[in-house]
mmCIF file of C-alpha atoms in Angstrom:
data_model
loop_
_atom_site.group_PDB
_atom_site.id
_atom_site.type_symbol
_atom_site.label_atom_id
_atom_site.label_comp_id
_atom_site.label_asym_id
_atom_site.label_seq_id
_atom_site.Cartn_x
_atom_site.Cartn_y
_atom_site.Cartn_z
ATOM 1 C CA MET A 42 -7.377 -7.665 -34.367
ATOM 2 C CA ARG A 43 -4.724 -7.268 -31.726
ATOM 3 C CA GLY A 44 -5.708 -3.616 -31.266
ATOM 4 C CA ASP A 45 -9.348 -4.587 -30.711
ATOM 5 C CA GLY A 46 -8.272 -7.227 -28.207
ATOM 6 C CA THR A 47 -6.101 -4.762 -26.316
ATOM 7 C CA ARG A 48 -8.925 -2.206 -26.126
ATOM 8 C CA ALA A 49 -11.311 -4.862 -24.825
ATOM 9 C CA GLU A 50 -8.731 -5.986 -22.266
ATOM 10 C CA ARG A 51 -8.262 -2.433 -21.029
ATOM 11 C CA GLY A 52 -12.003 -1.892 -20.841
ATOM 12 C CA THR A 53 -12.262 -4.963 -18.653
ATOM 13 C CA VAL A 54 -9.454 -3.681 -16.443
ATOM 14 C CA ARG A 55 -11.295 -0.366 -15.995
ATOM 15 C CA ALA A 56 -14.380 -2.213 -14.803
ATOM 16 C CA LEU A 57 -12.322 -4.372 -12.469
ATOM 17 C CA ALA A 58 -10.578 -1.292 -11.057
ATOM 18 C CA GLY A 59 -13.906 -0.126 -9.622
ATOM 19 C CA ILE A 60 -14.475 -3.517 -8.014
ATOM 20 C CA ALA A 61 -10.916 -3.523 -6.666
ATOM 21 C CA ALA A 62 -11.410 -0.040 -5.201
ATOM 22 C CA ASP A 63 -14.513 -1.179 -3.320
ATOM 23 C CA ARG A 64 -12.668 -4.249 -2.065
ATOM 24 C CA LEU A 65 -9.760 -2.175 -0.784
ATOM 25 C CA ILE A 66 -12.102 0.230 0.996
ATOM 26 C CA GLN A 67 -13.634 -2.742 2.791
ATOM 27 C CA THR A 68 -10.272 -4.373 3.503
ATOM 28 C CA ALA A 69 -8.230 -1.383 4.694
ATOM 29 C CA PRO A 70 -9.702 -1.125 8.235
ATOM 30 C CA ARG A 71 -9.165 -4.859 8.804
ATOM 31 C CA ILE A 72 -5.485 -5.043 7.907
ATOM 32 C CA PRO A 73 -3.570 -5.936 11.108
ATOM 33 C CA VAL A 74 -1.181 -3.148 12.091
ATOM 34 C CA ARG A 75 1.506 -3.365 14.752
ATOM 35 C CA SER A 76 1.693 -0.504 17.236
ATOM 36 C CA LEU A 77 4.950 1.301 17.923
ATOM 37 C CA ALA A 78 5.291 -0.589 21.211
ATOM 38 C CA THR A 79 4.940 -3.930 19.434
ATOM 39 C CA LEU A 80 7.417 -2.968 16.716
ATOM 40 C CA ARG A 81 9.997 -1.871 19.278
ATOM 41 C CA ALA A 82 9.534 -5.120 21.197
ATOM 42 C CA GLN A 83 9.990 -7.166 18.038
ATOM 43 C CA TYR A 84 13.087 -5.231 16.977
ATOM 44 C CA PRO A 85 14.888 -4.583 20.280
ATOM 45 C CA GLY A 86 17.792 -2.179 20.225
ATOM 46 C CA LYS A 87 16.929 -0.805 16.775
ATOM 47 C CA GLY A 88 15.952 2.759 15.918
ATOM 48 C CA PRO A 89 13.152 3.927 13.610
ATOM 49 C CA GLU A 90 15.238 3.869 10.434
ATOM 50 C CA GLU A 91 16.540 0.369 11.086
ATOM 51 C CA ILE A 92 13.058 -0.953 11.805
ATOM 52 C CA ALA A 93 11.681 0.875 8.786
ATOM 53 C CA ASP A 94 14.330 -0.783 6.601
ATOM 54 C CA ALA A 95 13.230 -4.180 7.925
ATOM 55 C CA LEU A 96 9.553 -3.416 7.268
ATOM 56 C CA VAL A 97 10.310 -2.308 3.724
ATOM 57 C CA ALA A 98 12.360 -5.448 3.075
ATOM 58 C CA THR A 99 9.435 -7.612 4.197
ATOM 59 C CA ALA A 100 6.987 -5.659 2.032
ATOM 60 C CA LEU A 101 9.277 -5.921 -0.992
ATOM 61 C CA LYS A 102 9.444 -9.672 -0.566
ATOM 62 C CA GLY A 103 5.672 -9.933 -0.262
ATOM 63 C CA SER A 104 4.871 -7.762 -3.276
ATOM 64 C CA ALA A 105 7.470 -9.591 -5.374
ATOM 65 C CA THR A 106 5.878 -12.919 -4.480
ATOM 66 C CA VAL A 107 2.472 -11.695 -5.648
ATOM 67 C CA GLY A 108 4.015 -10.313 -8.829
ATOM 68 C CA ALA A 109 5.748 -13.606 -9.568
ATOM 69 C CA GLY A 110 2.378 -15.362 -9.507
ATOM 70 C CA VAL A 111 0.755 -13.101 -12.074
ATOM 71 C CA GLY A 112 3.894 -13.090 -14.195
ATOM 72 C CA ALA A 113 3.806 -16.860 -14.339
ATOM 73 C CA ALA A 114 0.118 -16.759 -15.302
ATOM 74 C CA ALA A 115 1.024 -14.497 -18.233
ATOM 75 C CA MET A 116 3.190 -17.273 -19.676
ATOM 76 C CA LEU A 117 0.255 -19.625 -20.162
ATOM 77 C CA PRO A 118 -0.468 -20.324 -23.856
ATOM 78 C CA VAL A 119 -3.869 -18.612 -23.570
ATOM 79 C CA PRO A 120 -4.232 -16.433 -20.470
ATOM 80 C CA PRO A 121 -7.998 -15.711 -20.636
ATOM 81 C CA ALA A 122 -8.105 -14.327 -17.113
ATOM 82 C CA MET A 123 -5.133 -11.952 -17.368
ATOM 83 C CA SER A 124 -7.285 -8.934 -16.516
ATOM 84 C CA ALA A 125 -8.667 -10.613 -13.409
ATOM 85 C CA GLU A 126 -5.173 -11.816 -12.469
ATOM 86 C CA LEU A 127 -3.761 -8.299 -12.725
ATOM 87 C CA ALA A 128 -6.626 -6.771 -10.758
ATOM 88 C CA ALA A 129 -6.282 -9.390 -8.023
ATOM 89 C CA GLU A 130 -2.545 -8.829 -7.962
ATOM 90 C CA THR A 131 -3.000 -5.084 -7.551
ATOM 91 C CA VAL A 132 -5.356 -5.572 -4.597
ATOM 92 C CA GLY A 133 -2.941 -8.045 -3.013
ATOM 93 C CA VAL A 134 0.043 -5.766 -3.382
ATOM 94 C CA ALA A 135 -1.952 -2.740 -2.206
ATOM 95 C CA SER A 136 -2.858 -4.613 0.987
ATOM 96 C CA ILE A 137 0.817 -5.342 1.638
ATOM 97 C CA GLU A 138 1.693 -1.712 0.991
ATOM 98 C CA LEU A 139 -1.145 -0.436 3.194
ATOM 99 C CA LYS A 140 0.227 -2.435 6.113
ATOM 100 C CA LEU A 141 3.679 -0.986 5.436
ATOM 101 C CA ILE A 142 2.315 2.570 5.292
ATOM 102 C CA ALA A 143 0.418 2.155 8.563
ATOM 103 C CA GLU A 144 3.437 0.780 10.410
ATOM 104 C CA LEU A 145 5.721 3.485 9.017
ATOM 105 C CA HIS A 146 3.311 6.060 10.432
ATOM 106 C CA GLU A 147 3.621 4.296 13.786
ATOM 107 C CA LEU A 148 7.426 4.350 13.629
ATOM 108 C CA TYR A 149 7.628 8.037 12.768
ATOM 109 C CA GLY A 150 5.133 9.063 15.446
ATOM 110 C CA GLN A 151 2.434 10.013 12.960
ATOM 111 C CA ARG A 152 -0.490 7.739 13.864
ATOM 112 C CA PRO A 153 -3.691 9.433 12.651
ATOM 113 C CA PRO A 154 -6.503 9.815 15.191
ATOM 114 C CA GLY A 155 -9.778 7.946 15.106
ATOM 115 C CA ASN A 156 -11.023 4.394 15.130
ATOM 116 C CA ALA A 157 -9.916 1.501 12.936
ATOM 117 C CA ARG A 158 -12.053 2.519 9.980
ATOM 118 C CA GLN A 159 -10.955 6.163 10.110
ATOM 119 C CA ARG A 160 -7.303 5.210 10.300
ATOM 120 C CA GLY A 161 -7.750 2.627 7.543
ATOM 121 C CA MET A 162 -9.258 5.246 5.255
ATOM 122 C CA ALA A 163 -6.454 7.666 6.099
ATOM 123 C CA TYR A 164 -3.840 5.078 5.140
ATOM 124 C CA LEU A 165 -5.770 4.281 1.974
ATOM 125 C CA ALA A 166 -5.633 7.973 1.071
ATOM 126 C CA ALA A 167 -1.883 7.931 1.763
ATOM 127 C CA TRP A 168 -1.505 4.967 -0.605
ATOM 128 C CA THR A 169 -3.615 6.670 -3.261
ATOM 129 C CA HIS A 170 -1.691 9.957 -3.120
ATOM 130 C CA GLN A 171 1.686 8.370 -2.280
ATOM 131 C CA ARG A 172 2.364 10.686 0.619
ATOM 132 C CA GLY A 173 2.100 10.558 4.374
ATOM 133 C CA ILE A 174 -0.866 11.630 6.488
ATOM 134 C CA ASP A 175 -0.276 14.637 8.713
ATOM 135 C CA PRO A 176 -2.363 14.131 11.903
ATOM 136 C CA MET A 177 -2.118 17.849 12.662
ATOM 137 C CA VAL A 178 -3.700 18.947 9.371
ATOM 138 C CA PRO A 179 -7.430 18.070 9.237
ATOM 139 C CA ALA A 180 -7.523 18.450 5.452
ATOM 140 C CA THR A 181 -5.262 15.424 4.998
ATOM 141 C CA LEU A 182 -7.663 13.363 7.096
ATOM 142 C CA ASN A 183 -10.830 14.730 5.545
ATOM 143 C CA ALA A 184 -9.444 13.771 2.118
ATOM 144 C CA ALA A 185 -9.787 10.156 3.190
ATOM 145 C CA LEU A 186 -13.573 10.389 3.338
ATOM 146 C CA GLY A 187 -16.338 10.311 0.782
ATOM 147 C CA VAL A 188 -16.813 9.691 -2.916
ATOM 148 C CA GLN A 189 -13.691 11.611 -3.885
ATOM 149 C CA LEU A 190 -11.421 8.998 -2.321
ATOM 150 C CA ARG A 191 -13.074 6.175 -4.234
ATOM 151 C CA ARG A 192 -12.717 8.107 -7.494
ATOM 152 C CA GLU A 193 -9.030 8.837 -6.888
ATOM 153 C CA LEU A 194 -8.412 5.299 -5.660
ATOM 154 C CA ARG A 195 -9.995 3.861 -8.792
ATOM 155 C CA LYS A 196 -7.738 6.031 -10.961
ATOM 156 C CA ARG A 197 -4.663 4.918 -9.035
ATOM 157 C CA LEU A 198 -5.594 1.244 -9.344
ATOM 158 C CA LEU A 199 -6.358 1.649 -13.027
ATOM 159 C CA LYS A 200 -3.075 3.418 -13.703
ATOM 160 C CA ARG A 201 -1.054 0.797 -11.892
ATOM 161 C CA THR A 202 -2.807 -2.162 -13.499
ATOM 162 C CA LEU A 203 -2.653 -0.749 -17.027
ATOM 163 C CA ARG A 204 1.020 0.078 -16.564
ATOM 164 C CA ASN A 205 1.729 -3.601 -15.967
ATOM 165 C CA LEU A 206 -0.681 -4.970 -18.581
ATOM 166 C CA PRO A 207 1.233 -4.082 -21.794
ATOM 167 C CA THR A 208 4.504 -5.158 -20.207
ATOM 168 C CA LEU A 209 3.330 -8.634 -19.267
ATOM 169 C CA THR A 210 0.946 -9.602 -22.031
ATOM 170 C CA PRO A 211 2.864 -9.074 -25.316
ATOM 171 C CA PHE A 212 6.166 -10.503 -24.165
ATOM 172 C CA LEU A 213 4.996 -13.190 -21.744
ATOM 173 C CA ILE A 214 8.005 -12.500 -19.603
ATOM 174 C CA GLY A 215 6.921 -14.494 -16.601
ATOM 175 C CA ALA A 216 7.516 -14.664 -12.898
ATOM 176 C CA VAL A 217 10.876 -12.902 -12.657
ATOM 177 C CA ALA A 218 9.699 -9.755 -14.432
ATOM 178 C CA GLY A 219 6.375 -9.719 -12.568
ATOM 179 C CA ALA A 220 8.250 -9.833 -9.277
ATOM 180 C CA ALA A 221 10.648 -7.100 -10.378
ATOM 181 C CA MET A 222 7.849 -4.727 -11.397
ATOM 182 C CA ASN A 223 6.057 -5.028 -8.079
ATOM 183 C CA ARG A 224 9.280 -4.717 -6.117
ATOM 184 C CA ARG A 225 10.085 -1.494 -7.961
ATOM 185 C CA GLU A 226 6.629 -0.015 -7.298
ATOM 186 C CA THR A 227 6.710 -0.906 -3.596
ATOM 187 C CA ARG A 228 10.234 0.456 -3.157
ATOM 188 C CA LYS A 229 9.303 3.792 -4.741
ATOM 189 C CA LEU A 230 6.177 4.074 -2.590
ATOM 190 C CA SER A 231 8.157 3.356 0.589
ATOM 191 C CA GLN A 232 10.767 5.972 -0.333
ATOM 192 C CA ASP A 233 8.110 8.626 -0.981
ATOM 193 C CA ILE A 234 6.207 7.888 2.235
ATOM 194 C CA ARG A 235 9.348 7.805 4.402
ATOM 195 C CA ALA A 236 10.667 11.053 2.943
ATOM 196 C CA ASP A 237 7.340 12.723 3.692
ATOM 197 C CA LEU A 238 7.069 11.346 7.238
ATOM 198 C CA ARG A 239 10.641 12.328 8.143
ATOM 199 C CA LYS A 240 9.718 15.992 7.655
ATOM 200 C CA ARG A 241 7.453 15.882 10.721
ATOM 201 C CA GLN A 242 8.877 12.901 12.594
ATOM 202 C CA VAL A 243 8.307 12.918 16.357
ATOM 203 C CA PRO A 244 11.111 11.305 18.417
ATOM 204 C CA TRP A 245 9.902 8.325 20.407
ATOM 205 C CA GLU A 246 10.791 9.885 23.749
ATOM 206 C CA LYS A 247 8.529 12.855 22.988
ATOM 207 C CA LEU A 248 5.476 10.782 22.127
ATOM 208 C CA PRO A 249 2.715 10.497 24.738
ATOM 209 C CA PRO A 250 2.276 6.950 26.113
ATOM 210 C CA ALA A 251 -1.060 6.597 24.321
ATOM 211 C CA ALA A 252 0.701 7.019 20.958
ATOM 212 C CA GLN A 253 2.874 3.983 21.588
ATOM 213 C CA ARG A 254 0.378 1.546 23.075
ATOM 214 C CA SER A 255 -1.642 -1.088 21.249
ATOM 215 C CA LEU A 256 -4.049 0.262 18.655
ATOM 216 C CA GLY A 257 -7.573 0.728 19.970
ATOM 217 C CA GLY A 258 -10.801 1.944 18.488
ATOM 218 C CA GLY A 259 -11.910 -1.394 17.126
ATOM 219 C CA ALA A 260 -8.677 -2.155 15.288
ATOM 220 C CA PRO A 261 -7.514 -5.726 14.917
ATOM 221 C CA SER A 262 -5.110 -6.979 17.557
ATOM 222 C CA ASP A 263 -1.485 -6.114 17.029
ATOM 223 C CA ASP A 264 0.013 -8.331 14.388
ATOM 224 C CA THR A 265 2.880 -10.286 15.929
ATOM 225 C CA SER A 266 4.388 -11.423 12.630
ATOM 226 C CA ARG A 267 7.408 -9.869 11.003
#
């Protein structure tokens, strides 16, 4: 009986992964991203690595908070909506991580070209593949377009959600473990992205002024929060 229930739960998660992928595709271009100029103004006297550490710390806190919520839901006597909770959690954490990825690209002088939607799709591809976008290599930007991205994104969402599902559901381990799992995932992603971006980092003084100014092309206004 338990095996049948688990298979049904995973089938539901697969269906929800497609919905989550569509939601992320719609959300990505609207996530507020701070330009390099704004980040430097908010962290005066700090270099790229110091600011990046601060951004990662904020993202870790945010993803842990989301994870704590779903972990607590798992401790309910009968969690009928666990699949929906996990899918919603994954979208929430992905949004936090997308913002982190975009601002790390700003810090390392690797802002991709294009308007808000094009950049949002590029960052979504970076999240899906867990590596940075190289603005000088068209193939890394073209990979962010079309049906292929949605397919790969769905697989990534499914993998991440299913990885958490058997850990939470059988043991009902609650908020602390849910927070820890998300924190671990976000930390690993940030390490992979930063390592990739450092390979082609452009020093701030060598960036053209346009690469440091507020984001244009229909993007949301610079986020002024930390």
